[in-house]
Coordinates of N, CA and C in Angstrom, one line a residue:
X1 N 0.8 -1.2 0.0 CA 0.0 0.0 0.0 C 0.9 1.2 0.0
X2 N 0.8 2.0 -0.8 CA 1.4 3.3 -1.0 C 0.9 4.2 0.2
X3 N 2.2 4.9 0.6 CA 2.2 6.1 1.9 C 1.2 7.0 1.4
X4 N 1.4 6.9 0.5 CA 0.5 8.2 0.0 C -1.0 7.9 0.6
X5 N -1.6 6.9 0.0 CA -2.8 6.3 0.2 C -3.4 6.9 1.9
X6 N -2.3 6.8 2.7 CA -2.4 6.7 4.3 C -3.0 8.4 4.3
X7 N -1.7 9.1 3.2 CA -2.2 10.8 3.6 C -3.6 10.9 3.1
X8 N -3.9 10.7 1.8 CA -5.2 10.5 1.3 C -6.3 10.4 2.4
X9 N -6.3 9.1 2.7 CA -7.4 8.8 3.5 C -7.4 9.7 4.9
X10 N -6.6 9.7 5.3 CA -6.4 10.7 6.7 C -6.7 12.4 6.8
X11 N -6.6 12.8 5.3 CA -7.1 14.1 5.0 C -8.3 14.2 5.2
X12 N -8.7 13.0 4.0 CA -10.5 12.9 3.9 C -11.2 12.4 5.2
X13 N -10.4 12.0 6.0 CA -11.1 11.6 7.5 C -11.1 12.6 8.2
X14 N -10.5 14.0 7.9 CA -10.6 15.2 8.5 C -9.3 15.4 9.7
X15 N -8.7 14.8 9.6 CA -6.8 14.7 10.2 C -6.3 15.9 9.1
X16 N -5.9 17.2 10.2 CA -5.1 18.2 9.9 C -3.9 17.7 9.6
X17 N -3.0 18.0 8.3 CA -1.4 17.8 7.9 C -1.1 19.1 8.2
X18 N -0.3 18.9 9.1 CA 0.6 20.1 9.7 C 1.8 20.1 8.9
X19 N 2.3 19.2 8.3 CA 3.7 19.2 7.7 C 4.3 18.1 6.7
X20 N 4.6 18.2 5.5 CA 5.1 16.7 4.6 C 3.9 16.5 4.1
X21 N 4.4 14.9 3.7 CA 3.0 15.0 2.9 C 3.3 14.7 1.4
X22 N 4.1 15.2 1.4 CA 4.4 15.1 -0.4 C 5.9 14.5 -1.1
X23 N 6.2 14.1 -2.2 CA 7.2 13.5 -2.7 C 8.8 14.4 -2.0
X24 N 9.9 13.3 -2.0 CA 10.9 14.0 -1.9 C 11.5 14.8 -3.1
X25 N 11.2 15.7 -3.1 CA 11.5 16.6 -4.6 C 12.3 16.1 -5.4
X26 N 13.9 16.0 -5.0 CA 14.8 15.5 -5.8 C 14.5 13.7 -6.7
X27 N 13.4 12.7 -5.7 CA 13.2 12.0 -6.1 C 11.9 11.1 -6.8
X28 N 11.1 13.0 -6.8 CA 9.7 12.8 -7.2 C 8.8 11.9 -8.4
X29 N 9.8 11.7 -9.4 CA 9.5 11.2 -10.3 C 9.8 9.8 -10.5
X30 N 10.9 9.5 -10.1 CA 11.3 8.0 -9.8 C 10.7 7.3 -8.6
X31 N 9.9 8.1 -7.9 CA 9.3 7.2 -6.7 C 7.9 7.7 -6.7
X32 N 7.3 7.8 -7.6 CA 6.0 8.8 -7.5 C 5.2 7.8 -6.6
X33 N 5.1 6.4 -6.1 CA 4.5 5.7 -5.9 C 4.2 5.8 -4.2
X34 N 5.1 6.6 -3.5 CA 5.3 6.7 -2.5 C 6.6 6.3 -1.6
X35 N 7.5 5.6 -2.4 CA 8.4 5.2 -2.0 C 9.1 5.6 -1.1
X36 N 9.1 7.3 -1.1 CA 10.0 8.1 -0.3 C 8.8 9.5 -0.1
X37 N 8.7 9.4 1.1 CA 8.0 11.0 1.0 C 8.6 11.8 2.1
X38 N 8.4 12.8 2.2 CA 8.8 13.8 3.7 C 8.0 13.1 4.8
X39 N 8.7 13.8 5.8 CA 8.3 13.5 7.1 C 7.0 14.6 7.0
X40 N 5.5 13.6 7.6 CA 4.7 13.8 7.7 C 4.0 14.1 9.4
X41 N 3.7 15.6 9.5 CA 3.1 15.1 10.9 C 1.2 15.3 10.9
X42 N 0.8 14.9 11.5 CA -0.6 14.6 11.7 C -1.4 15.5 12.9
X43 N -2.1 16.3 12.9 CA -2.4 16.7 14.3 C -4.5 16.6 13.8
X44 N -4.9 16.3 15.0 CA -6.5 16.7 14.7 C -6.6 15.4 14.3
X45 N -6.3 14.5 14.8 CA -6.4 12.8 15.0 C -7.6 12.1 15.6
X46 N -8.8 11.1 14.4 CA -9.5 10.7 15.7 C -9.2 9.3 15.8
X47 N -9.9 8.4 16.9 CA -9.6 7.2 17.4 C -10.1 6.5 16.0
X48 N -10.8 6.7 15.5 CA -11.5 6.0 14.2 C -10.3 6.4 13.1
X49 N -9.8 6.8 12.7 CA -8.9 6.9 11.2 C -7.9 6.4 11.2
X50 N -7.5 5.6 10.4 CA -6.6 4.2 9.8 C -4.9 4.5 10.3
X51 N -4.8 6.0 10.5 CA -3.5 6.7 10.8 C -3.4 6.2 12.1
X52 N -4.3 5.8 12.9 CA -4.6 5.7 14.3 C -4.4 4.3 15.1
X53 N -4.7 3.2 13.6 CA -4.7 1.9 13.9 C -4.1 1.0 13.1
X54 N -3.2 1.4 12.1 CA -2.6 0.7 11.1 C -1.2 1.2 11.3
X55 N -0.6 0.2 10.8 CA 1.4 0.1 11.1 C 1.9 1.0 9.7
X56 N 2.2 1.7 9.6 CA 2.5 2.8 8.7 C 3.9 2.4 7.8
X57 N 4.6 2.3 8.5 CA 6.2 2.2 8.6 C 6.7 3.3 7.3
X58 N 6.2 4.2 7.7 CA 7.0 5.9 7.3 C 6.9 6.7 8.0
X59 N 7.5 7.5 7.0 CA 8.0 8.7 8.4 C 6.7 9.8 8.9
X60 N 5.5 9.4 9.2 CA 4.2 10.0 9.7 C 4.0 9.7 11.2
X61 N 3.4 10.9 11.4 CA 3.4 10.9 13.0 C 2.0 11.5 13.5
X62 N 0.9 10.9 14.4 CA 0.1 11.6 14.9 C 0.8 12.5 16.0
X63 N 0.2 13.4 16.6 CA 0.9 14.7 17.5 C -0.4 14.5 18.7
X64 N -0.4 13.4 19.5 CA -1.0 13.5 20.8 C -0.8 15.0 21.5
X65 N -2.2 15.7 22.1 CA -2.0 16.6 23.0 C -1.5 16.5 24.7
X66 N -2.0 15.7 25.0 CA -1.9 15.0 25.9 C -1.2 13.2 26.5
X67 N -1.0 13.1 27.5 CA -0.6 11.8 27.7 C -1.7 10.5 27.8
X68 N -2.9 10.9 28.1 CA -3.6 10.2 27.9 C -4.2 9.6 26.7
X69 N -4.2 10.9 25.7 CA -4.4 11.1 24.4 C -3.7 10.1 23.4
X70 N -2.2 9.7 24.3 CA -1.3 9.3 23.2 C -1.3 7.6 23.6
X71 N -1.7 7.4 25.0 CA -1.9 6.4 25.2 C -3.2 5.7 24.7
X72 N -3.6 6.0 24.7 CA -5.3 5.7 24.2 C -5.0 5.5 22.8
X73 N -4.7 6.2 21.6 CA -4.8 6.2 20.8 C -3.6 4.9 20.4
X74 N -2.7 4.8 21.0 CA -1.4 3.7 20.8 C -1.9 2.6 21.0
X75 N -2.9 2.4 21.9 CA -3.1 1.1 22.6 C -4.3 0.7 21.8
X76 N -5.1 1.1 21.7 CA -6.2 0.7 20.3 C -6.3 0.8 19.4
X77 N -5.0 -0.7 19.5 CA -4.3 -0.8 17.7 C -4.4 -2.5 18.0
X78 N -4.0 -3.2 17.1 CA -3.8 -4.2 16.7 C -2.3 -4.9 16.7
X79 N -1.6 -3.1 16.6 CA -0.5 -3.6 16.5 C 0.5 -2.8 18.1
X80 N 2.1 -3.3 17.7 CA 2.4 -3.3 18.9 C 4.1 -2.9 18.7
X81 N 4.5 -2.6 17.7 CA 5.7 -2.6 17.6 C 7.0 -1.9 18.4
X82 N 6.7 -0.4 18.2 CA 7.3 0.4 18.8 C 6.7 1.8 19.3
X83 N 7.4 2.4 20.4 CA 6.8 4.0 20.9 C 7.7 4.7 20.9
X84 N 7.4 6.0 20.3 CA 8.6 6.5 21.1 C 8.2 7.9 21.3
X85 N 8.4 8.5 22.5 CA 8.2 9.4 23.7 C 8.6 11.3 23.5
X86 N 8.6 11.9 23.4 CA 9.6 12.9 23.0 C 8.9 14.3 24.1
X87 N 9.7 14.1 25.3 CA 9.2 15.7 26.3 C 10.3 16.0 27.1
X88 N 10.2 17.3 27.7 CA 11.5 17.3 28.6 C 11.3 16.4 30.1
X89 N 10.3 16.4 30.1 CA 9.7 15.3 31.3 C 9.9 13.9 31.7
X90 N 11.2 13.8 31.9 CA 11.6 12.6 31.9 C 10.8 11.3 32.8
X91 N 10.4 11.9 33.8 CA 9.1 11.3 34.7 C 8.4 10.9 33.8
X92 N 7.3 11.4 33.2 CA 6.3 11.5 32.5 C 6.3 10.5 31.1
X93 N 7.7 10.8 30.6 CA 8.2 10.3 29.2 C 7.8 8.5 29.8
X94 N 8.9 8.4 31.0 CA 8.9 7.2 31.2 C 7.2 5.8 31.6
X95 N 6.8 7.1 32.6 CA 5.2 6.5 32.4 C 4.4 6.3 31.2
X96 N 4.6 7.1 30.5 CA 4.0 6.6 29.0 C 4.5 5.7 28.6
X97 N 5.5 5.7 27.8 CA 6.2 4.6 27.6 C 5.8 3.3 28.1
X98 N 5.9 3.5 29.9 CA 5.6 1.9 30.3 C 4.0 1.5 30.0
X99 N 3.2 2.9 29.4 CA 2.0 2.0 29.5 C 0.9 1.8 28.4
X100 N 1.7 2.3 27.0 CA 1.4 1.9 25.9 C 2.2 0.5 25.8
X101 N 1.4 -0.2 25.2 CA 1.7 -1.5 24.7 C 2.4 -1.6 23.8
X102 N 3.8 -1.9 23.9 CA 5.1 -2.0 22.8 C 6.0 -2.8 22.7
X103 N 6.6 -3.3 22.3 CA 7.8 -4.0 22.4 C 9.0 -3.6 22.7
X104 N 9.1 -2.4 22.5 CA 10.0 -1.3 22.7 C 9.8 0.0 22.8
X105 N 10.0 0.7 23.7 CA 9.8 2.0 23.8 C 11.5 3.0 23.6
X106 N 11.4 4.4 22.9 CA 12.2 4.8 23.2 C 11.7 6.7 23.8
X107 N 12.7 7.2 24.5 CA 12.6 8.5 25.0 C 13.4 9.5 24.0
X108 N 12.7 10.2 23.9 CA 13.3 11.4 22.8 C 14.2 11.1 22.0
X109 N 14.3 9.9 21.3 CA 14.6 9.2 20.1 C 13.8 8.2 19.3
X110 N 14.6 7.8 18.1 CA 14.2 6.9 17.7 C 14.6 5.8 17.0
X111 N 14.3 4.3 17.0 CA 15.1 3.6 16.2 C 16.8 3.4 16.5
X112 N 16.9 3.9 18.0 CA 18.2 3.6 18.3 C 18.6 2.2 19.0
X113 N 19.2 0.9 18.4 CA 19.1 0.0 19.5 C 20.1 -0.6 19.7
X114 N 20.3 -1.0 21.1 CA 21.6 -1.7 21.3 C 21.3 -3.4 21.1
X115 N 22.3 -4.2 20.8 CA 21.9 -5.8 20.2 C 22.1 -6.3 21.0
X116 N 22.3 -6.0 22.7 CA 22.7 -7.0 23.7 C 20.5 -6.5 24.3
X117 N 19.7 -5.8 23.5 CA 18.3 -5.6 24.4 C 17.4 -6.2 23.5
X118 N 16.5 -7.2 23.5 CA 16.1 -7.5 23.0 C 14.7 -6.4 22.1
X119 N 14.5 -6.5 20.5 CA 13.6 -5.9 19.9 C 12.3 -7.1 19.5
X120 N 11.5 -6.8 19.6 CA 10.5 -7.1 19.2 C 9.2 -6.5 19.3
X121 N 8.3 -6.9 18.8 CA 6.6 -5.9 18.8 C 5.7 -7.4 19.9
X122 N 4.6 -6.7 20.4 CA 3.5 -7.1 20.8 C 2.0 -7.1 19.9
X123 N 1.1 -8.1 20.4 CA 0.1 -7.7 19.6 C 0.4 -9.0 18.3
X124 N -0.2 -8.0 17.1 CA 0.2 -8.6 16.3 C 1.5 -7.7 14.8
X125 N 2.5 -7.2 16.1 CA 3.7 -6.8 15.3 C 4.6 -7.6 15.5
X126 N 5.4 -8.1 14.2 CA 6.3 -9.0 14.6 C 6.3 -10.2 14.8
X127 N 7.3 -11.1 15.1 CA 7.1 -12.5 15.2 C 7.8 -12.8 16.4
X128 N 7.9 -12.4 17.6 CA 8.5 -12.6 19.2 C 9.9 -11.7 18.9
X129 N 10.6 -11.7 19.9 CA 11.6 -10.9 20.3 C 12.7 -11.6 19.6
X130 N 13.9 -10.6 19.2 CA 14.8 -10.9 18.5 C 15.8 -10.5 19.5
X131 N 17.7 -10.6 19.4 CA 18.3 -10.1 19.8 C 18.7 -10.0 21.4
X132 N 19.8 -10.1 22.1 CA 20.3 -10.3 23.1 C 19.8 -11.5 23.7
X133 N 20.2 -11.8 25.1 CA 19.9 -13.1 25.5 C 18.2 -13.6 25.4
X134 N 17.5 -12.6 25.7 CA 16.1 -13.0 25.7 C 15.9 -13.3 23.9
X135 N 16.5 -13.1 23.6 CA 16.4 -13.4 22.1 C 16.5 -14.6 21.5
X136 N 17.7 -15.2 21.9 CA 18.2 -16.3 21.8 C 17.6 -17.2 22.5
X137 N 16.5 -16.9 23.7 CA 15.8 -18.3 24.7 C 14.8 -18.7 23.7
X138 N 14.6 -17.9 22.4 CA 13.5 -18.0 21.8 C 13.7 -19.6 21.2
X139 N 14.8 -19.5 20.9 CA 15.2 -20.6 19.6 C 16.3 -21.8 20.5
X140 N 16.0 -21.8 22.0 CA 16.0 -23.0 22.8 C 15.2 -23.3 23.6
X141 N 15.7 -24.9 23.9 CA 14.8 -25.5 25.2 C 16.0 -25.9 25.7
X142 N 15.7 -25.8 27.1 CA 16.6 -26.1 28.7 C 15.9 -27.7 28.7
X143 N 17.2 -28.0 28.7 CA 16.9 -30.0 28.6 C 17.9 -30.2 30.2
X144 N 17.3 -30.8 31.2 CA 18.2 -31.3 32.4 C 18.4 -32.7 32.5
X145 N 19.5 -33.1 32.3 CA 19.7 -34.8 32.2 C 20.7 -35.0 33.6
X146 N 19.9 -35.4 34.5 CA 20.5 -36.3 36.2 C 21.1 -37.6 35.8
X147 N 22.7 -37.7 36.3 CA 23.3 -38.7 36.2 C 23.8 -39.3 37.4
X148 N 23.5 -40.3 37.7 CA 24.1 -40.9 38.8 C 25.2 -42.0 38.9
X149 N 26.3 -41.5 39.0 CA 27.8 -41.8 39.3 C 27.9 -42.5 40.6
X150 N 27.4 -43.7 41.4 CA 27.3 -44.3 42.1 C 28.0 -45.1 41.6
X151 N 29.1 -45.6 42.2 CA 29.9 -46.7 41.8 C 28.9 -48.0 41.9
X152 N 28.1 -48.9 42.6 CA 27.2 -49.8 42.7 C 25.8 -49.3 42.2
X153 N 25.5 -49.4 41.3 CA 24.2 -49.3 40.5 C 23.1 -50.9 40.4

């Protein structure tokens, strides 16, 4: 499904585009399809529009006013991949965070990860956790074999 499609529908659902939205100029013609577009932000978001409940994976962003706002809207999704937080409130950042449903959260970044924490989505993003030790229990089983070394058996 073309990005485009997402802005389309999100306009006609009555979702204010505050910003982007359109082809990357230098590469407008060779990707007219959506391939590459600006960074899009979204403000005037309802819980009903597809921007709200579908996995995008471009650069579009709803603009929660609130913390409640941003949790509500994250959490009645389907999906579960990632959050990420952005205030000077580091308090606050972190309560959100812990209480949208994600596989990963990050605080005033994004897409930054270290390979010893494991990544994965919840829901239905993803296929279980990848990466560091919790990653790797994925793809074993703990087998315990008792040997008894009693000389008289």
């Amino acid at each position: 499904m073309s990005k485009f499609s997402y802005i389309e529908s999100d306009n006609s659902e009555g979702a204010t585009m505050a910003a982007g939205g359109s082809p990357v100029p230098s590469l407008a013609d060779a990707y007219k399809n959506g391939y590459f577009i600006n960074p899009t932000i979204f403000t005037e978001v309802k819980d009903s529009m597809r921007i709200c409940h579908e996995e995008i994976f471009g650069p579009a962003v709803v603009v929660a006013f609130s913390s409640e706002e941003a949790i509500q809207c994250a959490n009645d999704t389907t999906s579960g991949l990632g959050t990420a937080v952005f205030t000077r409130d580091l308090e606050r950042a972190h309560r959100v965070a812990a209480e949208i449903e994600a596989g990963i959260g990050w605080v005033n970044s994004s897409q930054d990860c270290d390979p010893r924490i494991p990544f994965g989505g919840v829901k239905q993003s993803g296929i279980g956790g990848e990466l560091g030790e919790a990653g790797l229990e994925v793809y074993t089983q703990i087998k315990a074999v008792h040997c008894n070394i009693a000389v008289n058996i």
